[in-house]
Tab-separated table of C-alpha atoms and ligand atoms in Angstrom:
chain	number	residue	atom	x	y	z
A	1	MET	CA	156.172	106.734	116.135
A	2	ILE	CA	156.537	103.452	117.832
A	3	ILE	CA	154.918	100.232	118.225
A	4	ARG	CA	154.048	99.232	121.663
A	5	ASP	CA	151.381	97.058	123.778
A	6	TYR	CA	147.869	98.274	123.617
A	7	ASN	CA	147.377	99.884	127.377
A	8	HIS	CA	144.053	100.254	129.204
A	9	ARG	CA	144.435	104.073	128.769
A	10	ASP	CA	144.642	103.968	124.937
A	11	GLU	CA	141.032	102.795	124.545
A	12	THR	CA	139.797	106.258	123.348
A	13	GLY	CA	142.419	106.817	120.861
A	14	TRP	CA	142.235	103.071	119.745
A	15	VAL	CA	138.343	103.328	119.279
A	16	ARG	CA	138.703	106.850	116.978
A	17	CYS	CA	141.871	105.180	115.259
A	18	ARG	CA	139.786	102.364	114.415
A	19	ALA	CA	136.625	103.990	113.020
A	20	LEU	CA	138.941	106.561	110.764
A	21	ALA	CA	140.459	103.926	109.454
A	22	PHE	CA	137.685	101.694	108.118
A	23	LEU	CA	135.283	105.112	107.453
A	24	GLN	CA	137.206	104.647	103.762
A	25	THR	CA	136.062	100.828	104.053
A	26	ALA	CA	133.413	98.495	103.106
A	27	TYR	CA	132.679	98.411	106.445
A	28	PHE	CA	132.571	101.885	107.375
A	29	ASP	CA	129.590	101.554	109.378
A	30	ASN	CA	131.379	98.975	111.818
A	31	VAL	CA	132.227	101.650	114.226
A	32	LEU	CA	132.923	100.168	117.807
A	33	THR	CA	132.469	102.550	120.854
A	34	LYS	CA	134.764	100.207	123.424
A	35	LYS	CA	137.851	98.281	121.814
A	36	GLU	CA	137.408	94.629	121.804
A	37	HIS	CA	138.509	92.221	124.159
A	38	TYR	CA	139.176	88.451	123.446
A	39	GLN	CA	138.498	84.947	125.469
A	40	ASN	CA	141.965	83.676	124.561
A	41	PRO	CA	145.238	84.872	124.671
A	42	SER	CA	146.079	88.093	122.371
A	43	ILE	CA	148.441	90.102	120.922
A	44	GLU	CA	147.167	93.216	121.064
A	45	LEU	CA	149.555	96.215	119.826
A	46	VAL	CA	149.456	99.877	118.723
A	47	ALA	CA	150.960	102.565	116.697
A	48	GLU	CA	151.886	106.122	118.675
A	49	HIS	CA	152.937	109.148	117.078
A	50	ASP	CA	153.625	112.210	119.329
A	51	GLY	CA	150.841	111.009	121.682
A	52	GLN	CA	148.529	109.576	119.341
A	53	ILE	CA	147.182	106.736	118.444
A	54	VAL	CA	147.766	106.471	114.484
A	55	GLY	CA	147.685	102.657	114.388
A	56	LEU	CA	146.355	99.306	116.274
A	57	ILE	CA	146.625	95.038	115.154
A	58	ASP	CA	144.334	92.577	117.224
A	59	VAL	CA	145.580	89.077	116.762
A	60	GLU	CA	143.818	86.570	119.121
A	61	TYR	CA	145.022	82.977	118.996
A	62	ALA	CA	144.544	79.475	119.905
A	63	GLU	CA	144.823	76.028	119.292
A	64	GLU	CA	143.009	74.284	116.114
A	65	GLN	CA	140.093	75.851	114.923
A	66	THR	CA	138.875	77.848	118.292
A	67	VAL	CA	139.309	81.516	116.498
A	68	CYS	CA	140.481	80.303	112.989
A	69	SER	CA	138.399	78.894	110.579
A	70	ARG	CA	140.844	76.301	109.862
A	71	GLY	CA	144.403	74.566	109.941
A	72	GLU	CA	146.443	72.631	112.862
A	73	GLY	CA	147.824	74.092	116.035
A	74	LEU	CA	148.468	77.339	117.517
A	75	GLY	CA	146.707	79.982	115.088
A	76	GLY	CA	146.324	83.568	115.193
A	77	MET	CA	143.086	85.796	113.883
A	78	ILE	CA	143.641	89.325	112.954
A	79	TRP	CA	140.703	90.579	114.555
A	80	HIS	CA	141.423	94.283	114.099
A	81	ILE	CA	144.429	96.079	111.771
A	82	ALA	CA	144.152	99.818	111.414
A	83	VAL	CA	146.111	103.169	110.493
A	84	HIS	CA	144.781	106.140	110.697
A	85	PRO	CA	144.397	107.762	107.672
A	86	ASP	CA	146.156	110.616	107.856
A	87	PHE	CA	149.522	108.202	108.060
A	88	TYR	CA	148.220	105.467	105.256
A	89	ARG	CA	151.184	104.085	103.272
A	90	GLN	CA	154.047	105.283	105.357
A	91	GLY	CA	154.582	101.338	106.350
A	92	ILE	CA	152.675	102.067	109.429
A	93	GLY	CA	150.563	98.521	109.141
A	94	GLN	CA	153.617	96.915	108.074
A	95	GLN	CA	155.313	97.463	111.135
A	96	LEU	CA	152.373	96.828	113.043
A	97	LEU	CA	152.216	93.231	111.220
A	98	VAL	CA	155.935	92.649	111.214
A	99	ALA	CA	155.813	93.589	115.471
A	100	ALA	CA	152.714	91.162	116.043
A	101	GLU	CA	154.245	88.143	114.022
A	102	ASN	CA	157.880	88.477	115.468
A	103	ARG	CA	155.605	88.039	119.029
A	104	ALA	CA	153.414	85.199	116.969
A	105	LYS	CA	156.773	83.464	116.119
A	106	LYS	CA	157.882	83.842	119.698
A	107	LEU	CA	154.942	82.250	121.181
A	108	GLY	CA	154.437	79.244	118.735
A	109	LEU	CA	151.838	80.391	116.197
A	110	ASN	CA	152.071	78.939	112.839
A	111	ARG	CA	150.013	81.265	110.572
A	112	LEU	CA	147.477	84.127	111.119
A	113	GLU	CA	144.288	84.382	108.951
A	114	ALA	CA	142.379	88.105	108.128
A	115	TRP	CA	138.727	88.723	107.111
A	116	THR	CA	138.135	91.196	104.606
A	117	ARG	CA	135.517	92.604	101.998
A	118	ASN	CA	136.188	93.332	98.868
A	119	ASP	CA	138.163	96.695	98.987
A	120	LEU	CA	140.432	96.174	96.472
A	121	TRP	CA	143.174	98.158	98.343
A	122	VAL	CA	143.051	96.391	101.041
A	123	GLN	CA	143.477	92.878	99.689
A	124	LYS	CA	146.511	94.720	97.718
A	125	TRP	CA	147.901	95.387	100.754
A	126	TYR	CA	147.685	91.704	102.478
A	127	LYS	CA	149.051	90.175	99.165
A	128	ARG	CA	151.956	92.792	99.547
A	129	MET	CA	152.474	91.546	102.650
A	130	GLN	CA	152.676	87.789	101.337
A	131	PHE	CA	148.658	86.469	102.949
A	132	ASN	CA	146.890	83.967	100.200
A	133	ILE	CA	143.176	84.117	99.647
A	134	VAL	CA	142.041	80.422	101.105
A	135	ASP	CA	137.960	81.155	101.333
A	136	SER	CA	135.342	83.769	100.857
A	137	TYR	CA	131.658	83.978	101.230
A	138	TYR	CA	128.967	86.974	100.980
A	139	HIS	CA	128.039	89.552	103.173
A	140	VAL	CA	124.268	90.559	101.973
A	141	TYR	CA	122.584	93.569	103.222
A	142	PHE	CA	118.962	94.150	102.372
A	143	GLU	CA	117.077	97.386	102.896
A	144	GLU	CA	113.823	98.128	103.538
A	145	ASP	CA	112.757	98.110	99.685
A	146	GLU	CA	115.014	95.027	99.247
A	147	LEU	CA	113.298	92.880	101.685
A	148	HIS	CA	111.812	89.927	99.840
A	149	PRO	CA	108.320	89.101	100.929
A	150	ASN	CA	109.724	85.660	101.690
A	151	TYR	CA	111.782	87.376	104.145
A	152	LYS	CA	109.794	87.341	107.931
A	153	SER	CA	109.740	87.524	111.224
A	154	SER	CA	108.392	84.341	113.137
A	155	ILE	CA	108.032	86.238	116.449
A	156	PRO	CA	104.617	88.499	116.390
A	157	ASP	CA	104.298	91.765	115.544
A	158	LEU	CA	107.868	92.109	114.676
A	159	TYR	CA	109.144	92.920	111.250
A	160	LEU	CA	112.601	92.881	109.395
A	161	VAL	CA	113.246	96.589	108.099
A	162	ASN	CA	117.283	96.361	107.587
A	163	THR	CA	118.691	92.956	107.732
A	164	PHE	CA	122.387	91.806	107.050
A	165	ALA	CA	123.276	88.358	105.861
A	166	HIS	CA	125.660	85.986	105.664
A	167	TYR	CA	125.005	84.097	102.140
A	168	VAL	CA	127.731	80.384	101.676
A	169	GLY	CA	125.299	79.498	98.694
A	170	LYS	CA	126.804	79.453	95.383
A	171	ASN	CA	123.754	81.601	93.612
A	172	ILE	CA	125.000	84.843	94.896
A	173	GLU	CA	123.893	86.285	91.487
A	174	GLN	CA	120.210	86.508	93.247
A	175	PHE	CA	121.164	89.276	94.949
A	176	LYS	CA	122.316	91.235	92.699
A	177	ASP	CA	120.262	94.372	92.708
A	178	ASN	CA	121.356	95.008	95.933
A	179	LYS	CA	122.977	98.193	97.093
A	180	ARG	CA	125.075	96.594	99.865
A	181	ILE	CA	126.784	93.435	98.742
A	182	TYR	CA	130.421	92.124	99.346
A	183	GLU	CA	132.658	89.472	99.053
A	184	CYS	CA	134.005	88.286	102.048
A	185	VAL	CA	137.860	87.236	101.731
A	186	CYS	CA	139.664	84.834	103.852
A	187	PHE	CA	143.726	85.510	103.948
A	188	GLU	CA	146.011	83.261	105.396
A	189	LYS	CA	150.181	83.713	105.930
A	190	PHE	CA	152.089	81.043	107.281
A	191	ILE	CA	154.712	82.243	109.542
A	192	PHE	CA	156.016	78.389	110.338
A	193	LEU	CA	155.580	77.031	107.614
A	194	PRO	CA	153.375	73.218	108.140
A	195	LEU	CA	155.316	69.889	108.332
A	196	ASN	CA	154.154	68.702	105.106
A	197	ASN	CA	155.487	71.891	102.865
A	198	SER	CA	159.051	72.012	104.318
B	1	COA	C1	145.575	98.107	105.405
B	1	COA	C2	145.871	98.957	105.975
B	1	COA	C3	146.367	98.372	107.372
B	1	COA	C4	147.429	98.926	105.808
B	1	COA	O1	148.136	99.929	106.048
B	1	COA	P1	149.016	100.789	106.071
B	1	COA	O2	150.605	101.564	107.039
B	1	COA	O3	148.460	101.850	105.103
B	1	COA	O4	150.131	100.431	104.548
B	1	COA	P2	151.865	99.771	104.448
B	1	COA	O5	152.336	101.373	103.817
B	1	COA	O6	152.411	99.237	105.454
B	1	COA	O7	151.742	99.560	102.988
B	1	COA	C5	151.351	100.118	102.098
B	1	COA	C6	151.183	99.217	101.110
B	1	COA	O8	150.313	98.952	100.799
B	1	COA	C7	149.215	98.896	99.657
B	1	COA	N1	148.096	99.714	99.593
B	1	COA	C8	148.278	100.746	101.056
B	1	COA	N2	147.328	101.358	100.144
B	1	COA	C9	146.539	101.248	99.448
B	1	COA	C10	146.033	102.015	98.381
B	1	COA	N3	145.063	103.390	99.079
B	1	COA	N4	146.030	101.807	97.202
B	1	COA	C11	146.576	100.987	96.411
B	1	COA	N5	147.860	100.333	97.917
B	1	COA	C12	147.718	100.467	98.722
B	1	COA	C13	150.315	98.837	98.702
B	1	COA	O9	150.954	98.520	98.064
B	1	COA	C14	151.309	100.180	99.525
B	1	COA	O10	152.437	100.407	98.941
B	1	COA	P3	153.050	101.631	98.113
B	1	COA	O11	152.356	102.911	99.196
B	1	COA	O12	154.453	101.367	98.206
B	1	COA	O13	151.960	101.867	96.746
B	1	COA	C15	145.596	100.368	106.203
B	1	COA	O14	145.526	101.250	104.499
B	1	COA	C16	143.850	100.435	106.954
B	1	COA	O15	144.084	100.922	107.771
B	1	COA	N6	143.133	100.326	106.464
B	1	COA	C17	141.437	100.079	106.462
B	1	COA	C18	141.211	99.281	107.689
B	1	COA	C19	141.447	97.930	106.813
B	1	COA	O16	140.780	98.045	106.444
B	1	COA	N7	142.003	96.811	107.772
B	1	COA	C20	141.802	95.529	107.611
B	1	COA	C21	140.760	94.652	106.994
B	1	COA	S1	140.506	93.888	108.564
């Protein structure tokens, strides 16, 4: 297994690996058909085994809060990290992260940020990789039978059927009967300590 830079010829393998990895998670239907590309500079690595893409990590980075939701200086957002399910728990995720962190340190990044839903095993992985939870809000899905009569489109002849929403308030209990509701959690890891902590 080798970790190397993403190459445009990897796109099909990247898309397949990501889709299969996320099938086991609360993001199971968040399927991309093309590799995402970024406005800002990025670190894009893949893990390759016998010619197959078995893991991937994408980190976009920028100053201040351009891509990260918090912090000062150069910070990186992990938009995608995924390991093919046939290769879970073999250290590939950790190796991808370490490789990305080494690049990030050389580039002068001081921290990494990642958002994930409440898949406890994925959160366990982030905690084991020394990330800390620093924020959260909710992802709420409304299927047709869950849409309250007040949830209306103001566009004539347009009727909401299924809806996805972000909820940042305190009264999440009001949606407790929805079938799909997730806490979306922000993980942060300092790869260089901020000055006031050193
Ligand atoms: C999260 C993910 C990237 C981890 O990669 P990985 O190569 O499987 O994990 P590693 O081998 O680096 O680390 C394994 C450790 O993580 C934790 N972990 C990973 N999967 C776990 C599981 N199913 N149950 C419990 N702990 C788990 C454990 O601490 C484990 O150590 P152990 O096997 O000694 O108990 C990978 O499982 C994945 O692709 N998940 C789906 C996609 C995803 O959720 N990405 C992140 C959201 S943005």
